[in-house]
CSV table of C-alpha atoms in Angstrom, one decimal:
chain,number,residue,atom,x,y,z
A,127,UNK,CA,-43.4,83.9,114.9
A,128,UNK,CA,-46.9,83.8,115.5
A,129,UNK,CA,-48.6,86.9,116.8
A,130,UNK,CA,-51.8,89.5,117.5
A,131,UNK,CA,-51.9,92.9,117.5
A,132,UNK,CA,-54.5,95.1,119.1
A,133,UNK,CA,-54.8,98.9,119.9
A,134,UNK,CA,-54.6,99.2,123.9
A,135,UNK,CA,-57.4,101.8,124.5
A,136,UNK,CA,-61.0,102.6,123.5
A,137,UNK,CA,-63.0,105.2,125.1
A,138,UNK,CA,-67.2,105.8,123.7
A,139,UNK,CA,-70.2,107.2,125.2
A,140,UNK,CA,-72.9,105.1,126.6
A,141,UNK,CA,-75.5,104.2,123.3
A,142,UNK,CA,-72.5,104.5,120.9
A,143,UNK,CA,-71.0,101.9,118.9
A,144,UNK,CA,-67.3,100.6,119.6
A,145,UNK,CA,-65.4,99.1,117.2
A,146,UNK,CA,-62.1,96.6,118.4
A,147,UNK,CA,-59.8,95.7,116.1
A,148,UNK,CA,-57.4,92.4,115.7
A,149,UNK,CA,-54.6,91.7,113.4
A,150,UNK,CA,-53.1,88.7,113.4
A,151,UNK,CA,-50.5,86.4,111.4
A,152,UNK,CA,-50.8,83.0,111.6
A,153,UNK,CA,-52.7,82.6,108.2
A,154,UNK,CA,-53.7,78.6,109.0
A,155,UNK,CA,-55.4,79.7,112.0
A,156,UNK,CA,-59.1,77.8,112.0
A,157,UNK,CA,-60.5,79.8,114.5
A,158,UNK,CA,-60.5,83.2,115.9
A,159,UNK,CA,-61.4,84.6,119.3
A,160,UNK,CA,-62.8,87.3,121.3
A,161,UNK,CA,-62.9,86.6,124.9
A,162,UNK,CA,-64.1,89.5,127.3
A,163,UNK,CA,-61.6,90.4,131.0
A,164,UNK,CA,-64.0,92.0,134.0
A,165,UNK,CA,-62.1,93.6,136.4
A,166,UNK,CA,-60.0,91.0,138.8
A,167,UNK,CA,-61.8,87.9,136.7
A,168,UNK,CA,-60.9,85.5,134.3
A,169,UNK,CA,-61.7,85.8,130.9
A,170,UNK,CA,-65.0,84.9,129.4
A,171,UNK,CA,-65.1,83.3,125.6
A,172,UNK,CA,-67.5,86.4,123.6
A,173,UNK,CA,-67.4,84.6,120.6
A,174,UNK,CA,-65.7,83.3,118.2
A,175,UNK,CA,-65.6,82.8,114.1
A,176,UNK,CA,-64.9,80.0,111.9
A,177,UNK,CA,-62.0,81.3,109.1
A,178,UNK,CA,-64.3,80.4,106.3
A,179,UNK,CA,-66.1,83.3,107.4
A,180,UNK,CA,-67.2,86.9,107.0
A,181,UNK,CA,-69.2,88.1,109.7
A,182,UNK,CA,-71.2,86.5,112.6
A,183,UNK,CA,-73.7,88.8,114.3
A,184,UNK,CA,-74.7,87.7,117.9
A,185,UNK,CA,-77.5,89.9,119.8
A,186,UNK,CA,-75.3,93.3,119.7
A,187,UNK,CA,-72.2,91.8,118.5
A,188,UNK,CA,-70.8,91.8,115.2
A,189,UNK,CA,-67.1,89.9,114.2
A,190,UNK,CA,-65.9,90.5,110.5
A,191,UNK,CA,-63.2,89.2,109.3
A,192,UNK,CA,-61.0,89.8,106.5
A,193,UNK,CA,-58.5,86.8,105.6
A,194,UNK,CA,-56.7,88.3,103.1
A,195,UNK,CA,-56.2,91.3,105.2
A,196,UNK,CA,-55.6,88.8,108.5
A,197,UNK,CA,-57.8,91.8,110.3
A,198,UNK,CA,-60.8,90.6,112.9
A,199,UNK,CA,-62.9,93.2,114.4
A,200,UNK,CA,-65.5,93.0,117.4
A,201,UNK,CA,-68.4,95.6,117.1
A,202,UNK,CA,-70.9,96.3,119.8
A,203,UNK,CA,-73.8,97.8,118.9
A,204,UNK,CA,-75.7,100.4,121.4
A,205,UNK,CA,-72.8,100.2,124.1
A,206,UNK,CA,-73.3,100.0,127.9
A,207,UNK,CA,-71.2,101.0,131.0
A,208,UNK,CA,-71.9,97.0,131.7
A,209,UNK,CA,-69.6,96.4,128.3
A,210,UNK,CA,-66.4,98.3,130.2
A,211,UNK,CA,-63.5,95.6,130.5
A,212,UNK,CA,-60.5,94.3,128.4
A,213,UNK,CA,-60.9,92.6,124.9
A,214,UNK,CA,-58.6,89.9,123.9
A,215,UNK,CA,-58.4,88.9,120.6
A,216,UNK,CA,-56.8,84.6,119.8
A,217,UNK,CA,-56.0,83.3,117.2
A,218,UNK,CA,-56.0,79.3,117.3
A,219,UNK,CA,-52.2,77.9,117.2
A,220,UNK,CA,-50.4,74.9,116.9
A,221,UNK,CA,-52.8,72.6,115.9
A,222,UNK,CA,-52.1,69.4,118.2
A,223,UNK,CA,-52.7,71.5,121.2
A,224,UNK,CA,-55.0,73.5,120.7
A,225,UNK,CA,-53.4,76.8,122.2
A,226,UNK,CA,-54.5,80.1,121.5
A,227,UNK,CA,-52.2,83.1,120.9
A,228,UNK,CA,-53.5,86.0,122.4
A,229,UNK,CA,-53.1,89.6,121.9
A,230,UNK,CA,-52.5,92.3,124.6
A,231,UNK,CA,-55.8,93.2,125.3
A,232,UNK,CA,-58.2,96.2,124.5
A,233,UNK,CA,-59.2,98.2,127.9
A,234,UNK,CA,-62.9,99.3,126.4
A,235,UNK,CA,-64.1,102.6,128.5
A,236,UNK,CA,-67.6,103.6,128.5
A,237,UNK,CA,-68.7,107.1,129.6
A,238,UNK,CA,-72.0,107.5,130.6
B,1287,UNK,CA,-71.4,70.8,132.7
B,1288,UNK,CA,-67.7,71.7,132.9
B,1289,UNK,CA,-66.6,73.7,135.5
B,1290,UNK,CA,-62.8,74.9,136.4
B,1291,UNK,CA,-61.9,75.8,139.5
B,1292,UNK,CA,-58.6,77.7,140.3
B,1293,UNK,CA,-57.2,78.8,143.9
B,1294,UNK,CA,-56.6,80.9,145.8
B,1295,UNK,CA,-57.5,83.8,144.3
B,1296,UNK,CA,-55.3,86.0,146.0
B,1297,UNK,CA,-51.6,85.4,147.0
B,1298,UNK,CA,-48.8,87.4,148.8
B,1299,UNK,CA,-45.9,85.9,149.0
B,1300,UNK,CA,-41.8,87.0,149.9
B,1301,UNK,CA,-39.3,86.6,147.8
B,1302,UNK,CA,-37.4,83.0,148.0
B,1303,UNK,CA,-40.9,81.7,149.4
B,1304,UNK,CA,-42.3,78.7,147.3
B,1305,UNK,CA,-45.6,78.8,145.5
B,1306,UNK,CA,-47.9,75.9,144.2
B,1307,UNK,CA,-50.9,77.5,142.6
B,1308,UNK,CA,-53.7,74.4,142.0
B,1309,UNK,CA,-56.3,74.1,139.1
B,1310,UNK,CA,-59.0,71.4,138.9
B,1311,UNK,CA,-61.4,70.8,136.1
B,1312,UNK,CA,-64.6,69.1,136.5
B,1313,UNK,CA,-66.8,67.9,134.0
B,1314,UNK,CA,-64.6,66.5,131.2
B,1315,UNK,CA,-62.0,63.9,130.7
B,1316,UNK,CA,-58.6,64.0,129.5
B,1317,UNK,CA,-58.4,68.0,128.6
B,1318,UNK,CA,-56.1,69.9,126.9
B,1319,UNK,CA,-54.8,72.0,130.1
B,1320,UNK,CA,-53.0,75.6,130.0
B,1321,UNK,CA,-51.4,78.4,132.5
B,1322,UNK,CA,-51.4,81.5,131.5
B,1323,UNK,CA,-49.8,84.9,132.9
B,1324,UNK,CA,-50.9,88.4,132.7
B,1325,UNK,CA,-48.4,90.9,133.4
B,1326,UNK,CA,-49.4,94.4,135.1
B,1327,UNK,CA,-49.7,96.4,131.4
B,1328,UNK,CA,-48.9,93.0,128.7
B,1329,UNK,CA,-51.0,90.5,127.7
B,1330,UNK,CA,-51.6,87.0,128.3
B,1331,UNK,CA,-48.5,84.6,128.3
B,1332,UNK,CA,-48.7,81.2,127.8
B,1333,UNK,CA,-46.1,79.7,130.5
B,1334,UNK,CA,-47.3,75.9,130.4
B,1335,UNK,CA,-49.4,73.4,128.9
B,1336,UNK,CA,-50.3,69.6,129.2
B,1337,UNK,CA,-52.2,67.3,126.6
B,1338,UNK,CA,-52.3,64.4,129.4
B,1339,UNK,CA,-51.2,63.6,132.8
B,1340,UNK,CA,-47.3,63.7,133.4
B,1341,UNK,CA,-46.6,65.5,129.8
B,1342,UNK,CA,-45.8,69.2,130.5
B,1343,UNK,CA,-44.0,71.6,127.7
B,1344,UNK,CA,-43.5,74.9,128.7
B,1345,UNK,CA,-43.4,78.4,126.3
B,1346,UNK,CA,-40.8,80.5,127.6
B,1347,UNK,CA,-37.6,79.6,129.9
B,1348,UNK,CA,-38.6,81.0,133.5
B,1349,UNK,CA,-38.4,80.7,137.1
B,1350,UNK,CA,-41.9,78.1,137.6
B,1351,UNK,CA,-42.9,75.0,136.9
B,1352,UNK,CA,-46.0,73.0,136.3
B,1353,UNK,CA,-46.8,69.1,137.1
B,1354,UNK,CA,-50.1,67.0,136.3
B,1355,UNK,CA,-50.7,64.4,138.3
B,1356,UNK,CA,-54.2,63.6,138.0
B,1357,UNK,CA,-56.2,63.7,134.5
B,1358,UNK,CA,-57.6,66.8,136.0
B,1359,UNK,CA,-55.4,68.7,138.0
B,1360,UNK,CA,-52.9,71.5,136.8
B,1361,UNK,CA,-50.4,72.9,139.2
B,1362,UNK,CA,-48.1,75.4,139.0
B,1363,UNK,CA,-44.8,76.0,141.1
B,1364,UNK,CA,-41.5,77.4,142.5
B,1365,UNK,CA,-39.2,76.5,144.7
B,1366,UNK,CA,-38.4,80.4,145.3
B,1367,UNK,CA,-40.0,83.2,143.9
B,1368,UNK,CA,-38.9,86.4,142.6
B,1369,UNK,CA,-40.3,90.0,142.5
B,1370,UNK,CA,-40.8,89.5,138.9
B,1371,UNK,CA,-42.9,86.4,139.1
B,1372,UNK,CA,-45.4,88.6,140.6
B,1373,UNK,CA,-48.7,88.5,138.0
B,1374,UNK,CA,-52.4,87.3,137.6
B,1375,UNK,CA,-52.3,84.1,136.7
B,1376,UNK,CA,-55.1,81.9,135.0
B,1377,UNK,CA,-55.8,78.6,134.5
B,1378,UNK,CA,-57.6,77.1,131.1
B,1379,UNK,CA,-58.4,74.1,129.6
B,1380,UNK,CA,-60.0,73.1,126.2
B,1381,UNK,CA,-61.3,69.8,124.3
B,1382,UNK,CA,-58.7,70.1,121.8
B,1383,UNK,CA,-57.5,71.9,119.0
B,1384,UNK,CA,-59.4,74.4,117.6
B,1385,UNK,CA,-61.7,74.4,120.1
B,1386,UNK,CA,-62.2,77.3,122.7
B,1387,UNK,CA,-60.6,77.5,126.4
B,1388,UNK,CA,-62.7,78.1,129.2
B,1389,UNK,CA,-60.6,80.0,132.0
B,1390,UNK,CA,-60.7,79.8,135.8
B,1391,UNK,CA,-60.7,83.0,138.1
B,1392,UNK,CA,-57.2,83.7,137.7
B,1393,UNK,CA,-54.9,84.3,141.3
B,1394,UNK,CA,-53.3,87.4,141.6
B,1395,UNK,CA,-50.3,86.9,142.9
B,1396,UNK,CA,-47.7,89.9,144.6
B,1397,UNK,CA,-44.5,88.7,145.5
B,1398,UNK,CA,-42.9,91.4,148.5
């Protein structure tokens, strides 16, 4: 069945880039995700990327994608103690209803 | 604007107790409606979700419920819970397929 795999853990020093990466399997998925988890909160949409394409940059944040590879990365450029929470990557599923399948989350550290 | 609203935030509850967890959207009309779990250490479940009042289809076999009785209005339930149902629990909707889900707080519930 459909599903999305991502590592568990990042840890990076306040300033440095991190790098979050996705793999996922449903190849007729139209869109895919990354939604950010603060501490005790729900989750908050990052951004997101059409399938039909490569990268989208947004202020420090940079998704690629690789289709052939099914492999979807989140970069943050320059990152901050503010950028410590979980990382879900979703992939759109199902079509009709809409639901996203979700993977099990990245916990992002940042040391100062 | 849409707004989601999801309560209470947190919950402790006995075992064998029942539960009715209660989401409301605001802002849109006839949404695509989710609940989601989040185990301590897994990722996000889909348990339930509703394309339009009274039609519910759930994603895994399980001890909960979920009714819609209004356009707007999610609920999820037991008639007696177990340790195991205890879990953070959120609440999304979305326009439709493809499109993103905005979530609500989430309720952390423990069950003792």
């Amino acid at each position: 069945g459909e599903d999305v795999e991502q590592s568990l853990f990042l840890s990076v020093r306040e300033g440095d880039s991190s790098v979050i990466n996705c793999t996922y399997t449903d190849s007729s998925s139209t869109y895919l995700y990354w939604y950010k988890q603060e501490p005790g909160a729900g989750l908050q949409l990052l951004t997101y990327i059409f399938s039909n394409m490569d990268m989208k940059q947004d202020q420090r944040l940079t998704v690629l994608l690789n289709k052939k590879d099914k492999h979807l990365s989140l970069r943050i450029a320059d990152t901050q103690t503010g950028d410590s929470a979980i990382y879900f990557c979703a992939e759109s599923y199902g079509g009709s209803q809409g639901n996203l399948i979700f993977g099990k989350g990245t916990k992002l550290s940042v040391k100062p | 604007s849409q707004t989601i609203h999801q309560w209470p935030a947190t919950l402790v509850q006995p075992v064998g107790s029942p539960l009715s967890l209660e989401c409301t959207v605001e802002g849109t009309s006839n949404p695509n409606l989710y609940w989601y779990r989040q185990a301590a250490g897994r990722g996000l479940q889909l348990l339930f979700y509703s394309v339009g009042i009274g039609q519910i289809s759930s994603e895994v076999p399980q001890n909960l419920s979920a009714s819609r009785p209004q356009d707007r209005q999610f609920i999820l339930s037991s008639k007696k819970l177990l340790l195991s149902d205890s879990g953070f629990y959120l609440c999304a909707w979305s326009a439709g397929p493809n499109t993103e889900a905005f979530f609500g707080q989430g309720t952390r519930l423990t069950v003792v």
